[in-house]
Amino acid sequence: MADTQQVDEGTDAKQAARAARRVARLAKQIGAFSKAHGGAEGQLAYLGQRGARIVLVGEDGGWGDLVAPSYDIAEKAVAKAGITVHEAFDGEFAAKVRTGPYEWTRMAGIQVGGPSNT
């Protein structure tokens, strides 16, 4: 009995094209963030089935994040954007983050019953 395997090469090509577009879109967003903040560095965090989180920290202390549908796409996007990627969010990298009144008020509201900024 012969083994049969149905392979739809058209579907594979469509998935590859979709992944390439996602990489390009994320790289463009990372580049825009970097330009707006005088440069940027990042860190990737695996989110399970949801994908991967790309945490960005600008040279001015501004920060933000993006979510990629997979860790592989996130890695390709940061490579295409040309930013430095850290293994962990700690030390000098974490010290670059500058939070403002909004973040402090939100954290206080969540932790000790402070205002919630809603």
PDB file of C-alpha atoms in Angstrom:
ATOM      1  CA  MET A   1       0.000   0.000   0.000  1.00  0.00           C
ATOM      2  CA  ALA A   2       1.486   3.339  -1.023  1.00  0.00           C
ATOM      3  CA  ASP A   3       1.698   6.248   1.349  1.00  0.00           C
ATOM      4  CA  THR A   4      -0.239   9.220   0.076  1.00  0.00           C
ATOM      5  CA  GLN A   5       0.125  12.719   1.303  1.00  0.00           C
ATOM      6  CA  GLN A   6      -1.842  15.663   0.068  1.00  0.00           C
ATOM      7  CA  VAL A   7       0.284  18.761  -0.070  1.00  0.00           C
ATOM      8  CA  ASP A   8      -1.186  22.052  -1.094  1.00  0.00           C
ATOM      9  CA  GLU A   9       1.784  24.096  -2.190  1.00  0.00           C
ATOM     10  CA  GLY A  10      -0.459  27.077  -2.912  1.00  0.00           C
ATOM     11  CA  THR A  11      -1.497  27.234   0.743  1.00  0.00           C
ATOM     12  CA  ASP A  12       2.126  27.068   1.901  1.00  0.00           C
ATOM     13  CA  ALA A  13       3.047  29.917  -0.435  1.00  0.00           C
ATOM     14  CA  LYS A  14       0.119  32.003   0.846  1.00  0.00           C
ATOM     15  CA  GLN A  15       1.149  31.402   4.468  1.00  0.00           C
ATOM     16  CA  ALA A  16       4.746  32.355   3.682  1.00  0.00           C
ATOM     17  CA  ALA A  17       3.587  35.530   1.945  1.00  0.00           C
ATOM     18  CA  ARG A  18       1.334  36.402   4.887  1.00  0.00           C
ATOM     19  CA  ALA A  19       4.211  35.875   7.334  1.00  0.00           C
ATOM     20  CA  ALA A  20       6.494  38.058   5.194  1.00  0.00           C
ATOM     21  CA  ARG A  21       3.891  40.849   5.205  1.00  0.00           C
ATOM     22  CA  ARG A  22       3.540  40.599   8.991  1.00  0.00           C
ATOM     23  CA  VAL A  23       7.321  40.769   9.390  1.00  0.00           C
ATOM     24  CA  ALA A  24       7.467  43.836   7.139  1.00  0.00           C
ATOM     25  CA  ARG A  25       4.586  45.554   8.970  1.00  0.00           C
ATOM     26  CA  LEU A  26       6.114  44.912  12.406  1.00  0.00           C
ATOM     27  CA  ALA A  27       9.565  46.034  11.210  1.00  0.00           C
ATOM     28  CA  LYS A  28       8.002  49.248   9.904  1.00  0.00           C
ATOM     29  CA  GLN A  29       6.288  49.879  13.263  1.00  0.00           C
ATOM     30  CA  ILE A  30       9.527  49.164  15.130  1.00  0.00           C
ATOM     31  CA  GLY A  31      11.403  51.516  12.800  1.00  0.00           C
ATOM     32  CA  ALA A  32       8.831  54.273  13.356  1.00  0.00           C
ATOM     33  CA  PHE A  33       9.125  53.840  17.129  1.00  0.00           C
ATOM     34  CA  SER A  34      12.911  53.940  16.897  1.00  0.00           C
ATOM     35  CA  LYS A  35      12.842  57.088  14.779  1.00  0.00           C
ATOM     36  CA  ALA A  36      10.417  58.824  17.142  1.00  0.00           C
ATOM     37  CA  HIS A  37      12.497  57.975  20.231  1.00  0.00           C
ATOM     38  CA  GLY A  38      16.044  58.543  18.984  1.00  0.00           C
ATOM     39  CA  GLY A  39      16.779  54.835  18.579  1.00  0.00           C
ATOM     40  CA  ALA A  40      15.434  51.730  20.247  1.00  0.00           C
ATOM     41  CA  GLU A  41      16.345  48.430  21.821  1.00  0.00           C
ATOM     42  CA  GLY A  42      14.069  45.482  22.366  1.00  0.00           C
ATOM     43  CA  GLN A  43      13.386  42.218  24.145  1.00  0.00           C
ATOM     44  CA  LEU A  44      11.281  39.292  22.962  1.00  0.00           C
ATOM     45  CA  ALA A  45       9.001  37.339  25.275  1.00  0.00           C
ATOM     46  CA  TYR A  46       7.253  34.117  24.289  1.00  0.00           C
ATOM     47  CA  LEU A  47       3.490  34.305  24.919  1.00  0.00           C
ATOM     48  CA  GLY A  48       2.568  30.709  24.135  1.00  0.00           C
ATOM     49  CA  GLN A  49      -0.062  30.191  21.454  1.00  0.00           C
ATOM     50  CA  ARG A  50      -0.677  33.932  21.276  1.00  0.00           C
ATOM     51  CA  GLY A  51       2.784  34.502  19.803  1.00  0.00           C
ATOM     52  CA  ALA A  52       5.526  36.769  21.091  1.00  0.00           C
ATOM     53  CA  ARG A  53       5.705  40.187  22.691  1.00  0.00           C
ATOM     54  CA  ILE A  54       8.241  42.678  21.387  1.00  0.00           C
ATOM     55  CA  VAL A  55       9.050  45.160  24.164  1.00  0.00           C
ATOM     56  CA  LEU A  56      10.661  48.347  22.833  1.00  0.00           C
ATOM     57  CA  VAL A  57      12.595  50.925  24.824  1.00  0.00           C
ATOM     58  CA  GLY A  58      13.640  54.159  23.142  1.00  0.00           C
ATOM     59  CA  GLU A  59      16.833  56.081  23.831  1.00  0.00           C
ATOM     60  CA  ASP A  60      14.689  58.803  25.404  1.00  0.00           C
ATOM     61  CA  GLY A  61      13.169  56.319  27.881  1.00  0.00           C
ATOM     62  CA  GLY A  62       9.857  55.966  26.046  1.00  0.00           C
ATOM     63  CA  TRP A  63       8.583  52.432  25.802  1.00  0.00           C
ATOM     64  CA  GLY A  64       5.956  50.360  24.103  1.00  0.00           C
ATOM     65  CA  ASP A  65       5.251  46.877  22.887  1.00  0.00           C
ATOM     66  CA  LEU A  66       3.942  44.942  19.926  1.00  0.00           C
ATOM     67  CA  VAL A  67       2.590  41.411  19.679  1.00  0.00           C
ATOM     68  CA  ALA A  68       3.675  39.144  16.837  1.00  0.00           C
ATOM     69  CA  PRO A  69       1.712  36.006  15.924  1.00  0.00           C
ATOM     70  CA  SER A  70       4.800  33.824  16.443  1.00  0.00           C
ATOM     71  CA  TYR A  71       8.242  34.028  17.997  1.00  0.00           C
ATOM     72  CA  ASP A  72       9.819  33.387  14.593  1.00  0.00           C
ATOM     73  CA  ILE A  73       8.013  36.365  13.060  1.00  0.00           C
ATOM     74  CA  ALA A  74       9.042  38.551  16.011  1.00  0.00           C
ATOM     75  CA  GLU A  75      12.700  37.544  15.582  1.00  0.00           C
ATOM     76  CA  LYS A  76      12.600  38.298  11.869  1.00  0.00           C
ATOM     77  CA  ALA A  77      10.900  41.664  12.447  1.00  0.00           C
ATOM     78  CA  VAL A  78      13.471  42.920  14.966  1.00  0.00           C
ATOM     79  CA  ALA A  79      16.282  41.678  12.721  1.00  0.00           C
ATOM     80  CA  LYS A  80      14.772  43.508   9.741  1.00  0.00           C
ATOM     81  CA  ALA A  81      14.322  46.665  11.835  1.00  0.00           C
ATOM     82  CA  GLY A  82      17.962  46.447  12.904  1.00  0.00           C
ATOM     83  CA  ILE A  83      17.530  47.055  16.628  1.00  0.00           C
ATOM     84  CA  THR A  84      19.540  45.558  19.464  1.00  0.00           C
ATOM     85  CA  VAL A  85      17.694  42.688  21.147  1.00  0.00           C
ATOM     86  CA  HIS A  86      18.318  41.789  24.798  1.00  0.00           C
ATOM     87  CA  GLU A  87      17.879  38.314  26.259  1.00  0.00           C
ATOM     88  CA  ALA A  88      16.174  39.607  29.407  1.00  0.00           C
ATOM     89  CA  PHE A  89      14.434  42.754  30.578  1.00  0.00           C
ATOM     90  CA  ASP A  90      16.778  43.647  33.408  1.00  0.00           C
ATOM     91  CA  GLY A  91      19.814  45.674  34.408  1.00  0.00           C
ATOM     92  CA  GLU A  92      20.829  48.665  32.327  1.00  0.00           C
ATOM     93  CA  PHE A  93      18.178  47.907  29.712  1.00  0.00           C
ATOM     94  CA  ALA A  94      15.308  48.058  32.224  1.00  0.00           C
ATOM     95  CA  ALA A  95      16.806  51.169  33.819  1.00  0.00           C
ATOM     96  CA  LYS A  96      16.343  53.055  30.535  1.00  0.00           C
ATOM     97  CA  VAL A  97      12.539  52.946  30.862  1.00  0.00           C
ATOM     98  CA  ARG A  98      11.031  56.240  31.991  1.00  0.00           C
ATOM     99  CA  THR A  99       7.492  56.076  33.304  1.00  0.00           C
ATOM    100  CA  GLY A 100       5.218  59.063  33.611  1.00  0.00           C
ATOM    101  CA  PRO A 101       2.383  60.100  35.906  1.00  0.00           C
ATOM    102  CA  TYR A 102      -0.113  57.927  34.039  1.00  0.00           C
ATOM    103  CA  GLU A 103       1.811  54.716  34.707  1.00  0.00           C
ATOM    104  CA  TRP A 104       2.435  55.578  38.361  1.00  0.00           C
ATOM    105  CA  THR A 105      -1.219  56.434  38.940  1.00  0.00           C
ATOM    106  CA  ARG A 106      -2.354  53.230  37.226  1.00  0.00           C
ATOM    107  CA  MET A 107       0.086  51.128  39.239  1.00  0.00           C
ATOM    108  CA  ALA A 108      -1.015  52.788  42.466  1.00  0.00           C
ATOM    109  CA  GLY A 109      -4.667  52.306  41.552  1.00  0.00           C
ATOM    110  CA  ILE A 110      -4.171  48.624  40.897  1.00  0.00           C
ATOM    111  CA  GLN A 111      -1.940  47.873  43.870  1.00  0.00           C
ATOM    112  CA  VAL A 112      -3.203  49.945  46.789  1.00  0.00           C
ATOM    113  CA  GLY A 113      -6.634  51.239  45.867  1.00  0.00           C
ATOM    114  CA  GLY A 114      -5.389  54.540  44.430  1.00  0.00           C
ATOM    115  CA  PRO A 115      -6.950  56.396  41.511  1.00  0.00           C
ATOM    116  CA  SER A 116      -7.506  54.283  38.436  1.00  0.00           C
ATOM    117  CA  ASN A 117      -7.273  56.963  35.705  1.00  0.00           C
ATOM    118  CA  THR A 118     -10.513  55.881  34.095  1.00  0.00           C
TER     119      THR A 118
END
